mmCIF file of N, CA and C in Angstrom:
data_model
loop_
_atom_site.group_PDB
_atom_site.id
_atom_site.type_symbol
_atom_site.label_atom_id
_atom_site.label_comp_id
_atom_site.label_asym_id
_atom_site.label_seq_id
_atom_site.Cartn_x
_atom_site.Cartn_y
_atom_site.Cartn_z
ATOM 1 N N MET A 1 -9.693 -15.453 7.974
ATOM 2 C CA MET A 1 -10.009 -14.601 7.265
ATOM 3 C C MET A 1 -8.949 -13.346 7.444
ATOM 4 N N SER A 2 -8.547 -12.753 6.041
ATOM 5 C CA SER A 2 -7.991 -11.828 6.321
ATOM 6 C C SER A 2 -7.946 -10.509 7.124
ATOM 7 N N GLU A 3 -6.947 -9.600 7.329
ATOM 8 C CA GLU A 3 -7.588 -8.284 7.751
ATOM 9 C C GLU A 3 -6.614 -7.662 7.449
ATOM 10 N N MET A 4 -7.237 -6.191 6.665
ATOM 11 C CA MET A 4 -6.431 -5.412 6.243
ATOM 12 C C MET A 4 -5.813 -4.376 7.188
ATOM 13 N N LYS A 5 -4.547 -3.698 7.480
ATOM 14 C CA LYS A 5 -4.549 -2.840 8.430
ATOM 15 C C LYS A 5 -4.049 -2.092 7.474
ATOM 16 N N PHE A 6 -3.685 -0.684 8.252
ATOM 17 C CA PHE A 6 -3.486 0.433 7.481
ATOM 18 C C PHE A 6 -2.278 1.155 8.490
ATOM 19 N N THR A 7 -1.173 2.184 7.630
ATOM 20 C CA THR A 7 -0.858 2.994 8.458
ATOM 21 C C THR A 7 -0.893 4.505 8.085
ATOM 22 N N ARG A 8 -0.654 5.448 8.915
ATOM 23 C CA ARG A 8 -0.491 6.731 9.169
ATOM 24 C C ARG A 8 -0.233 7.431 7.784
ATOM 25 N N ASP A 9 0.676 6.811 6.365
ATOM 26 C CA ASP A 9 1.231 7.111 5.415
ATOM 27 C C ASP A 9 -0.073 6.962 4.355
ATOM 28 N N HIS A 10 -0.762 6.015 4.613
ATOM 29 C CA HIS A 10 -1.910 5.554 3.958
ATOM 30 C C HIS A 10 -2.126 4.153 2.645
ATOM 31 N N GLU A 11 -0.743 3.456 3.370
ATOM 32 C CA GLU A 11 -0.340 2.211 2.518
ATOM 33 C C GLU A 11 -1.412 1.220 3.445
ATOM 34 N N TRP A 12 -1.953 0.272 2.783
ATOM 35 C CA TRP A 12 -2.440 -1.049 3.249
ATOM 36 C C TRP A 12 -2.106 -2.366 3.465
ATOM 37 N N ILE A 13 -2.093 -2.880 4.004
ATOM 38 C CA ILE A 13 -1.225 -4.527 4.034
ATOM 39 C C ILE A 13 -2.160 -5.423 4.312
ATOM 40 N N GLU A 14 -2.412 -6.379 3.698
ATOM 41 C CA GLU A 14 -3.609 -7.588 3.981
ATOM 42 C C GLU A 14 -2.415 -8.994 3.831
ATOM 43 N N LEU A 15 -2.237 -10.278 4.956
ATOM 44 C CA LEU A 15 -1.814 -10.811 5.152
ATOM 45 C C LEU A 15 -2.822 -12.045 4.976
ATOM 46 N N ASN A 16 -2.014 -12.790 4.137
ATOM 47 C CA ASN A 16 -2.934 -14.144 3.384
ATOM 48 C C ASN A 16 -1.848 -15.089 3.514
ATOM 49 N N GLY A 17 -2.159 -16.158 4.426
ATOM 50 C CA GLY A 17 -0.719 -17.248 4.869
ATOM 51 C C GLY A 17 0.561 -16.480 5.696
ATOM 52 N N ASP A 18 1.667 -16.481 4.505
ATOM 53 C CA ASP A 18 2.771 -16.776 4.993
ATOM 54 C C ASP A 18 2.972 -14.863 3.945
ATOM 55 N N GLU A 19 2.120 -14.600 3.108
ATOM 56 C CA GLU A 19 2.361 -13.403 2.101
ATOM 57 C C GLU A 19 1.538 -12.299 2.333
ATOM 58 N N ALA A 20 2.203 -11.137 2.027
ATOM 59 C CA ALA A 20 1.169 -10.071 2.385
ATOM 60 C C ALA A 20 1.157 -9.316 0.995
ATOM 61 N N THR A 21 0.421 -8.642 0.991
ATOM 62 C CA THR A 21 -0.329 -7.334 -0.401
ATOM 63 C C THR A 21 -0.496 -6.210 0.522
ATOM 64 N N ILE A 22 0.606 -5.451 -0.579
ATOM 65 C CA ILE A 22 0.455 -3.867 -0.110
ATOM 66 C C ILE A 22 -0.176 -3.007 -1.457
ATOM 67 N N GLY A 23 -0.513 -1.838 -0.673
ATOM 68 C CA GLY A 23 -1.346 -0.964 -2.009
ATOM 69 C C GLY A 23 -1.661 0.215 -1.006
ATOM 70 N N ILE A 24 -2.049 1.553 -1.636
ATOM 71 C CA ILE A 24 -2.615 2.785 -0.824
ATOM 72 C C ILE A 24 -3.886 2.542 -0.663
ATOM 73 N N SER A 25 -4.282 3.042 0.341
ATOM 74 C CA SER A 25 -5.587 3.772 0.708
ATOM 75 C C SER A 25 -6.576 3.983 -0.196
ATOM 76 N N ASP A 26 -7.891 4.517 -0.326
ATOM 77 C CA ASP A 26 -8.986 4.688 -1.408
ATOM 78 C C ASP A 26 -8.516 6.481 -1.055
ATOM 79 N N TYR A 27 -8.577 6.931 0.424
ATOM 80 C CA TYR A 27 -8.096 7.713 0.652
ATOM 81 C C TYR A 27 -6.714 8.327 -0.224
ATOM 82 N N ALA A 28 -5.769 7.719 0.039
ATOM 83 C CA ALA A 28 -4.628 7.978 -0.884
ATOM 84 C C ALA A 28 -4.595 8.358 -2.317
ATOM 85 N N GLN A 29 -5.591 7.562 -2.310
ATOM 86 C CA GLN A 29 -5.800 7.505 -4.352
ATOM 87 C C GLN A 29 -6.434 9.005 -4.782
ATOM 88 N N ASP A 30 -7.615 9.298 -3.739
ATOM 89 C CA ASP A 30 -8.230 10.376 -3.708
ATOM 90 C C ASP A 30 -7.432 11.512 -3.692
ATOM 91 N N GLN A 31 -6.875 11.580 -2.670
ATOM 92 C CA GLN A 31 -5.686 12.789 -2.801
ATOM 93 C C GLN A 31 -4.953 13.267 -3.805
ATOM 94 N N LEU A 32 -4.559 12.024 -4.574
ATOM 95 C CA LEU A 32 -3.516 12.015 -5.632
ATOM 96 C C LEU A 32 -3.901 12.270 -6.817
ATOM 97 N N GLY A 33 -5.088 11.747 -7.081
ATOM 98 C CA GLY A 33 -5.682 11.985 -8.426
ATOM 99 C C GLY A 33 -5.447 11.400 -9.119
ATOM 100 N N ASP A 34 -5.802 11.403 -10.441
ATOM 101 C CA ASP A 34 -5.651 10.541 -11.541
ATOM 102 C C ASP A 34 -4.132 10.138 -11.393
ATOM 103 N N VAL A 35 -3.896 8.738 -11.233
ATOM 104 C CA VAL A 35 -2.722 8.000 -11.457
ATOM 105 C C VAL A 35 -2.063 7.752 -12.721
ATOM 106 N N VAL A 36 -0.815 8.243 -12.873
ATOM 107 C CA VAL A 36 -0.063 7.958 -14.239
ATOM 108 C C VAL A 36 0.821 7.339 -14.525
ATOM 109 N N TYR A 37 1.375 7.008 -13.619
ATOM 110 C CA TYR A 37 2.595 6.047 -13.390
ATOM 111 C C TYR A 37 2.460 5.513 -12.135
ATOM 112 N N VAL A 38 3.305 3.921 -11.921
ATOM 113 C CA VAL A 38 3.396 3.314 -10.580
ATOM 114 C C VAL A 38 5.145 2.840 -10.925
ATOM 115 N N GLU A 39 6.282 3.300 -9.746
ATOM 116 C CA GLU A 39 7.068 2.154 -10.011
ATOM 117 C C GLU A 39 6.815 1.348 -8.746
ATOM 118 N N LEU A 40 7.136 0.432 -8.954
ATOM 119 C CA LEU A 40 7.595 -0.589 -8.086
ATOM 120 C C LEU A 40 8.461 -1.866 -7.685
ATOM 121 N N PRO A 41 8.699 -1.802 -6.636
ATOM 122 C CA PRO A 41 9.863 -2.569 -6.646
ATOM 123 C C PRO A 41 10.059 -4.139 -7.366
ATOM 124 N N GLU A 42 10.728 -4.634 -7.708
ATOM 125 C CA GLU A 42 10.611 -5.776 -7.856
ATOM 126 C C GLU A 42 11.286 -6.983 -7.058
ATOM 127 N N PRO A 43 10.716 -8.275 -7.813
ATOM 128 C CA PRO A 43 10.687 -9.411 -7.106
ATOM 129 C C PRO A 43 12.043 -9.566 -6.671
ATOM 130 N N GLY A 44 12.511 -9.939 -5.349
ATOM 131 C CA GLY A 44 13.665 -10.117 -4.598
ATOM 132 C C GLY A 44 14.087 -9.284 -4.024
ATOM 133 N N ALA A 45 13.892 -7.838 -4.068
ATOM 134 C CA ALA A 45 13.965 -6.662 -3.530
ATOM 135 C C ALA A 45 13.729 -7.021 -2.283
ATOM 136 N N LYS A 46 14.427 -6.646 -0.811
ATOM 137 C CA LYS A 46 14.173 -6.175 0.340
ATOM 138 C C LYS A 46 13.859 -4.990 0.967
ATOM 139 N N VAL A 47 12.785 -4.858 1.480
ATOM 140 C CA VAL A 47 11.923 -3.501 1.807
ATOM 141 C C VAL A 47 12.161 -3.609 3.674
ATOM 142 N N LYS A 48 12.453 -2.400 3.607
ATOM 143 C CA LYS A 48 12.354 -1.938 5.307
ATOM 144 C C LYS A 48 11.128 -1.148 5.703
ATOM 145 N N ARG A 49 10.556 -1.397 6.955
ATOM 146 C CA ARG A 49 9.332 -0.637 7.341
ATOM 147 C C ARG A 49 9.637 0.923 7.353
ATOM 148 N N GLY A 50 8.852 1.310 7.246
ATOM 149 C CA GLY A 50 9.404 2.885 6.762
ATOM 150 C C GLY A 50 9.749 3.371 5.929
ATOM 151 N N ALA A 51 10.708 2.551 4.890
ATOM 152 C CA ALA A 51 11.671 3.259 3.829
ATOM 153 C C ALA A 51 10.808 3.205 2.810
ATOM 154 N N GLU A 52 11.219 3.860 1.862
ATOM 155 C CA GLU A 52 10.437 4.021 0.471
ATOM 156 C C GLU A 52 10.604 2.646 -0.159
ATOM 157 N N ALA A 53 9.316 1.861 -0.892
ATOM 158 C CA ALA A 53 8.871 0.925 -1.482
ATOM 159 C C ALA A 53 8.741 0.831 -2.844
ATOM 160 N N ALA A 54 7.770 2.097 -2.931
ATOM 161 C CA ALA A 54 7.268 2.922 -4.385
ATOM 162 C C ALA A 54 7.093 3.647 -4.651
ATOM 163 N N VAL A 55 6.898 4.167 -6.073
ATOM 164 C CA VAL A 55 6.541 5.954 -6.121
ATOM 165 C C VAL A 55 5.443 5.704 -7.013
ATOM 166 N N VAL A 56 4.693 6.594 -6.661
ATOM 167 C CA VAL A 56 2.875 6.582 -7.597
ATOM 168 C C VAL A 56 3.237 8.322 -8.056
ATOM 169 N N GLU A 57 2.965 8.341 -9.488
ATOM 170 C CA GLU A 57 2.940 10.120 -9.836
ATOM 171 C C GLU A 57 1.456 10.078 -10.462
ATOM 172 N N SER A 58 1.156 11.156 -9.987
ATOM 173 C CA SER A 58 -0.568 11.526 -10.269
ATOM 174 C C SER A 58 -0.434 12.661 -11.046
ATOM 175 N N VAL A 59 -1.582 13.064 -11.772
ATOM 176 C CA VAL A 59 -1.458 14.460 -12.408
ATOM 177 C C VAL A 59 -1.358 15.506 -11.599
ATOM 178 N N LYS A 60 -1.618 15.379 -10.267
ATOM 179 C CA LYS A 60 -0.648 16.635 -8.997
ATOM 180 C C LYS A 60 0.596 16.517 -8.768
ATOM 181 N N ALA A 61 0.792 15.120 -8.464
ATOM 182 C CA ALA A 61 2.049 15.387 -7.822
ATOM 183 C C ALA A 61 3.033 13.361 -8.026
ATOM 184 N N ALA A 62 4.015 13.685 -7.812
ATOM 185 C CA ALA A 62 4.540 12.278 -7.189
ATOM 186 C C ALA A 62 4.835 12.079 -5.915
ATOM 187 N N SER A 63 4.627 10.904 -5.325
ATOM 188 C CA SER A 63 4.316 10.407 -4.015
ATOM 189 C C SER A 63 5.367 9.101 -3.398
ATOM 190 N N GLU A 64 5.826 8.933 -2.374
ATOM 191 C CA GLU A 64 6.739 7.814 -2.190
ATOM 192 C C GLU A 64 5.579 6.931 -1.210
ATOM 193 N N VAL A 65 6.008 5.805 -1.597
ATOM 194 C CA VAL A 65 5.367 4.783 -1.016
ATOM 195 C C VAL A 65 6.045 4.126 0.146
ATOM 196 N N TYR A 66 5.429 4.219 1.087
ATOM 197 C CA TYR A 66 6.097 3.500 2.021
ATOM 198 C C TYR A 66 6.037 2.051 2.589
ATOM 199 N N ALA A 67 7.043 1.015 3.382
ATOM 200 C CA ALA A 67 6.903 -0.117 3.227
ATOM 201 C C ALA A 67 6.280 -0.096 4.511
ATOM 202 N N PRO A 68 4.773 -1.139 4.655
ATOM 203 C CA PRO A 68 4.616 -1.191 6.167
ATOM 204 C C PRO A 68 4.862 -2.084 7.294
ATOM 205 N N VAL A 69 5.732 -2.812 5.992
ATOM 206 C CA VAL A 69 6.793 -3.453 7.412
ATOM 207 C C VAL A 69 7.934 -4.464 6.569
ATOM 208 N N SER A 70 8.520 -5.069 7.129
ATOM 209 C CA SER A 70 10.028 -5.458 6.754
ATOM 210 C C SER A 70 9.768 -6.690 6.256
ATOM 211 N N GLY A 71 10.988 -7.137 4.826
ATOM 212 C CA GLY A 71 10.565 -8.542 4.199
ATOM 213 C C GLY A 71 10.760 -8.794 2.891
ATOM 214 N N GLU A 72 10.786 -9.505 1.962
ATOM 215 C CA GLU A 72 11.221 -9.374 0.523
ATOM 216 C C GLU A 72 9.998 -9.338 -0.373
ATOM 217 N N VAL A 73 10.273 -8.717 -1.148
ATOM 218 C CA VAL A 73 9.024 -8.155 -2.281
ATOM 219 C C VAL A 73 8.964 -9.886 -3.021
ATOM 220 N N THR A 74 7.844 -10.565 -3.413
ATOM 221 C CA THR A 74 7.458 -11.844 -4.325
ATOM 222 C C THR A 74 6.839 -11.715 -5.104
ATOM 223 N N ALA A 75 6.525 -10.225 -5.530
ATOM 224 C CA ALA A 75 5.532 -10.406 -6.861
ATOM 225 C C ALA A 75 5.749 -8.913 -6.941
ATOM 226 N N ARG A 76 5.382 -8.163 -8.021
ATOM 227 C CA ARG A 76 4.833 -6.784 -8.215
ATOM 228 C C ARG A 76 3.560 -6.744 -9.321
ATOM 229 N N ASN A 77 2.577 -6.077 -8.867
ATOM 230 C CA ASN A 77 1.782 -5.972 -9.760
ATOM 231 C C ASN A 77 1.680 -5.401 -10.843
ATOM 232 N N GLU A 78 2.293 -6.078 -12.120
ATOM 233 C CA GLU A 78 2.798 -6.149 -13.562
ATOM 234 C C GLU A 78 1.303 -5.566 -14.855
ATOM 235 N N ALA A 79 -0.150 -5.391 -13.782
ATOM 236 C CA ALA A 79 -1.140 -4.956 -14.941
ATOM 237 C C ALA A 79 -0.827 -3.467 -14.814
ATOM 238 N N LEU A 80 -0.403 -2.770 -13.297
ATOM 239 C CA LEU A 80 -0.151 -1.009 -13.529
ATOM 240 C C LEU A 80 0.969 -0.880 -14.213
ATOM 241 N N ASP A 81 1.619 -1.571 -14.980
ATOM 242 C CA ASP A 81 2.629 -1.165 -15.970
ATOM 243 C C ASP A 81 1.678 -0.397 -17.232
ATOM 244 N N ASP A 82 0.408 -0.911 -17.543
ATOM 245 C CA ASP A 82 -0.253 -0.920 -18.547
ATOM 246 C C ASP A 82 -1.214 -0.449 -17.980
ATOM 247 N N ASN A 83 -2.204 -0.289 -17.003
ATOM 248 C CA ASN A 83 -2.992 0.111 -16.443
ATOM 249 C C ASN A 83 -3.074 1.216 -15.076
ATOM 250 N N PRO A 84 -1.938 2.350 -14.859
ATOM 251 C CA PRO A 84 -2.022 2.890 -13.580
ATOM 252 C C PRO A 84 -3.433 3.379 -12.970
ATOM 253 N N ALA A 85 -4.272 3.744 -13.858
ATOM 254 C CA ALA A 85 -5.357 3.921 -13.145
ATOM 255 C C ALA A 85 -5.950 2.850 -12.671
ATOM 256 N N LEU A 86 -5.931 1.492 -12.676
ATOM 257 C CA LEU A 86 -6.209 0.636 -11.759
ATOM 258 C C LEU A 86 -6.266 0.896 -10.326
ATOM 259 N N VAL A 87 -5.368 1.991 -9.964
ATOM 260 C CA VAL A 87 -4.933 2.552 -8.322
ATOM 261 C C VAL A 87 -6.498 3.337 -7.938
ATOM 262 N N ASN A 88 -6.380 4.159 -8.801
ATOM 263 C CA ASN A 88 -7.582 4.819 -9.074
ATOM 264 C C ASN A 88 -9.383 4.010 -9.090
ATOM 265 N N GLU A 89 -9.059 2.996 -9.882
ATOM 266 C CA GLU A 89 -10.672 2.099 -9.956
ATOM 267 C C GLU A 89 -10.913 1.330 -8.997
ATOM 268 N N SER A 90 -9.803 0.573 -8.100
ATOM 269 C CA SER A 90 -9.812 -0.436 -7.040
ATOM 270 C C SER A 90 -8.277 -0.165 -6.331
ATOM 271 N N PRO A 91 -8.263 0.519 -5.440
ATOM 272 C CA PRO A 91 -6.981 0.600 -4.701
ATOM 273 C C PRO A 91 -6.947 0.030 -3.980
ATOM 274 N N GLU A 92 -8.019 -0.683 -3.331
ATOM 275 C CA GLU A 92 -7.870 -2.108 -1.941
ATOM 276 C C GLU A 92 -8.237 -3.666 -2.771
ATOM 277 N N GLY A 93 -8.264 -3.286 -4.289
ATOM 278 C CA GLY A 93 -8.505 -4.485 -5.043
ATOM 279 C C GLY A 93 -7.491 -4.971 -6.118
ATOM 280 N N ASP A 94 -7.656 -4.845 -7.110
ATOM 281 C CA ASP A 94 -7.325 -4.835 -8.284
ATOM 282 C C ASP A 94 -5.894 -4.312 -8.555
ATOM 283 N N GLY A 95 -5.838 -2.943 -7.808
ATOM 284 C CA GLY A 95 -4.801 -1.754 -7.790
ATOM 285 C C GLY A 95 -3.606 -2.071 -6.598
ATOM 286 N N TRP A 96 -3.720 -2.981 -6.073
ATOM 287 C CA TRP A 96 -2.863 -3.236 -5.072
ATOM 288 C C TRP A 96 -1.055 -3.309 -6.040
ATOM 289 N N PHE A 97 -0.529 -2.929 -5.192
ATOM 290 C CA PHE A 97 1.077 -2.523 -5.511
ATOM 291 C C PHE A 97 2.351 -3.806 -6.041
ATOM 292 N N TYR A 98 2.328 -4.377 -4.571
ATOM 293 C CA TYR A 98 3.282 -5.835 -4.943
ATOM 294 C C TYR A 98 2.855 -7.202 -3.404
ATOM 295 N N ARG A 99 4.050 -7.894 -3.233
ATOM 296 C CA ARG A 99 3.243 -9.060 -2.698
ATOM 297 C C ARG A 99 4.645 -9.184 -1.772
ATOM 298 N N MET A 100 4.788 -9.510 -0.721
ATOM 299 C CA MET A 100 5.933 -9.637 0.049
ATOM 300 C C MET A 100 5.551 -11.040 1.244
ATOM 301 N N THR A 101 6.923 -11.510 1.675
ATOM 302 C CA THR A 101 6.914 -12.105 2.601
ATOM 303 C C THR A 101 7.755 -11.244 3.580
ATOM 304 N N LEU A 102 7.077 -11.227 4.909
ATOM 305 C CA LEU A 102 7.322 -10.607 5.983
ATOM 306 C C LEU A 102 8.508 -11.399 7.041
ATOM 307 N N ASP A 103 9.726 -10.484 7.297
ATOM 308 C CA ASP A 103 10.639 -10.504 8.198
ATOM 309 C C ASP A 103 9.808 -11.209 9.499
ATOM 310 N N ASP A 104 9.198 -10.110 10.088
ATOM 311 C CA ASP A 104 9.054 -10.133 11.374
ATOM 312 C C ASP A 104 7.163 -9.678 11.803
ATOM 313 N N ARG A 105 6.552 -10.801 11.804
ATOM 314 C CA ARG A 105 5.034 -10.238 12.255
ATOM 315 C C ARG A 105 4.817 -9.589 13.241
ATOM 316 N N SER A 106 5.484 -9.327 13.846
ATOM 317 C CA SER A 106 5.131 -8.352 14.930
ATOM 318 C C SER A 106 5.418 -7.106 14.759
ATOM 319 N N GLU A 107 5.875 -6.430 13.585
ATOM 320 C CA GLU A 107 5.884 -5.140 12.985
ATOM 321 C C GLU A 107 4.334 -4.654 12.699
ATOM 322 N N LEU A 108 3.085 -6.268 12.054
ATOM 323 C CA LEU A 108 1.558 -5.800 12.076
ATOM 324 C C LEU A 108 1.552 -4.717 13.304
ATOM 325 N N ASP A 109 1.784 -5.495 14.554
ATOM 326 C CA ASP A 109 0.905 -4.746 15.928
ATOM 327 C C ASP A 109 1.126 -3.408 15.893
ATOM 328 N N GLY A 110 1.754 -2.449 15.014
ATOM 329 C CA GLY A 110 1.747 -1.194 15.122
ATOM 330 C C GLY A 110 0.912 -0.836 14.558
ATOM 331 N N LEU A 111 0.148 -1.297 13.270
ATOM 332 C CA LEU A 111 -0.479 -0.960 12.575
ATOM 333 C C LEU A 111 -1.890 -0.799 12.706
ATOM 334 N N MET A 112 -2.364 0.415 12.600
ATOM 335 C CA MET A 112 -4.080 0.525 12.162
ATOM 336 C C MET A 112 -5.218 -0.630 11.699
ATOM 337 N N ASP A 113 -6.233 -0.696 12.209
ATOM 338 C CA ASP A 113 -7.106 -1.582 11.765
ATOM 339 C C ASP A 113 -8.145 -0.618 10.941
ATOM 340 N N ARG A 114 -9.319 -1.152 10.223
ATOM 341 C CA ARG A 114 -9.800 -0.321 9.416
ATOM 342 C C ARG A 114 -10.544 0.626 10.226
ATOM 343 N N GLN A 115 -11.267 0.408 11.430
ATOM 344 C CA GLN A 115 -11.681 1.556 12.353
ATOM 345 C C GLN A 115 -11.053 2.565 12.422
ATOM 346 N N ALA A 116 -9.339 1.841 13.305
ATOM 347 C CA ALA A 116 -9.053 2.459 13.578
ATOM 348 C C ALA A 116 -8.334 3.987 12.593
ATOM 349 N N TYR A 117 -8.079 3.314 11.226
ATOM 350 C CA TYR A 117 -8.213 4.216 10.142
ATOM 351 C C TYR A 117 -9.027 5.216 10.065
ATOM 352 N N GLU A 118 -9.682 4.848 9.911
ATOM 353 C CA GLU A 118 -11.270 5.614 9.557
ATOM 354 C C GLU A 118 -11.227 6.627 11.064
ATOM 355 N N ASP A 119 -10.728 6.373 11.492
ATOM 356 C CA ASP A 119 -11.019 7.768 12.869
ATOM 357 C C ASP A 119 -9.674 8.499 12.662
ATOM 358 N N TYR A 120 -8.588 7.746 12.045
ATOM 359 C CA TYR A 120 -8.082 8.738 11.722
ATOM 360 C C TYR A 120 -8.014 10.028 11.161
ATOM 361 N N LEU A 121 -8.781 9.507 9.713
ATOM 362 C CA LEU A 121 -9.019 9.421 8.727
ATOM 363 C C LEU A 121 -9.843 11.584 8.936
ATOM 364 N N GLU A 122 -10.811 10.996 9.740
ATOM 365 C CA GLU A 122 -11.378 12.041 10.547
ATOM 366 C C GLU A 122 -10.703 13.189 11.268
ATOM 367 N N THR A 123 -9.543 13.214 11.761
ATOM 368 C CA THR A 123 -8.848 13.879 12.558
ATOM 369 C C THR A 123 -8.214 14.747 11.388
ATOM 370 N N LEU A 124 -8.052 14.496 10.251
ATOM 371 C CA LEU A 124 -7.571 15.064 9.107
ATOM 372 C C LEU A 124 -8.127 16.268 8.359
ATOM 373 N N ASN A 125 -9.383 16.026 8.732
ATOM 374 C CA ASN A 125 -10.601 17.132 7.928
ATOM 375 C C ASN A 125 -10.621 18.587 9.021
#
């Protein structure tokens, strides 16, 4: 069974075998408002933990999405090109951003599980 992990910048990552799926949390999409455009990394691109990997534009602002771990992008969510609102409708499901292989699984150790992330969100209010 896979487990979702979260960053303090509100990205999530879910590991399935050797491939991980990345997106933004429900809290992040709620803070952004209506998403109107998503710029995603291309398959084959190398991303580094903490570096910008994608950009989300909403009616309120543009926001960078940082890579939660380092690795190589294997797929991007093409559905977001035609329907960026999927990020608002299903941020932790159909609104995923990209998939990647990890360079170092130990980078997952520094991320929060769902309960720790929810506790972190409580400190933001």
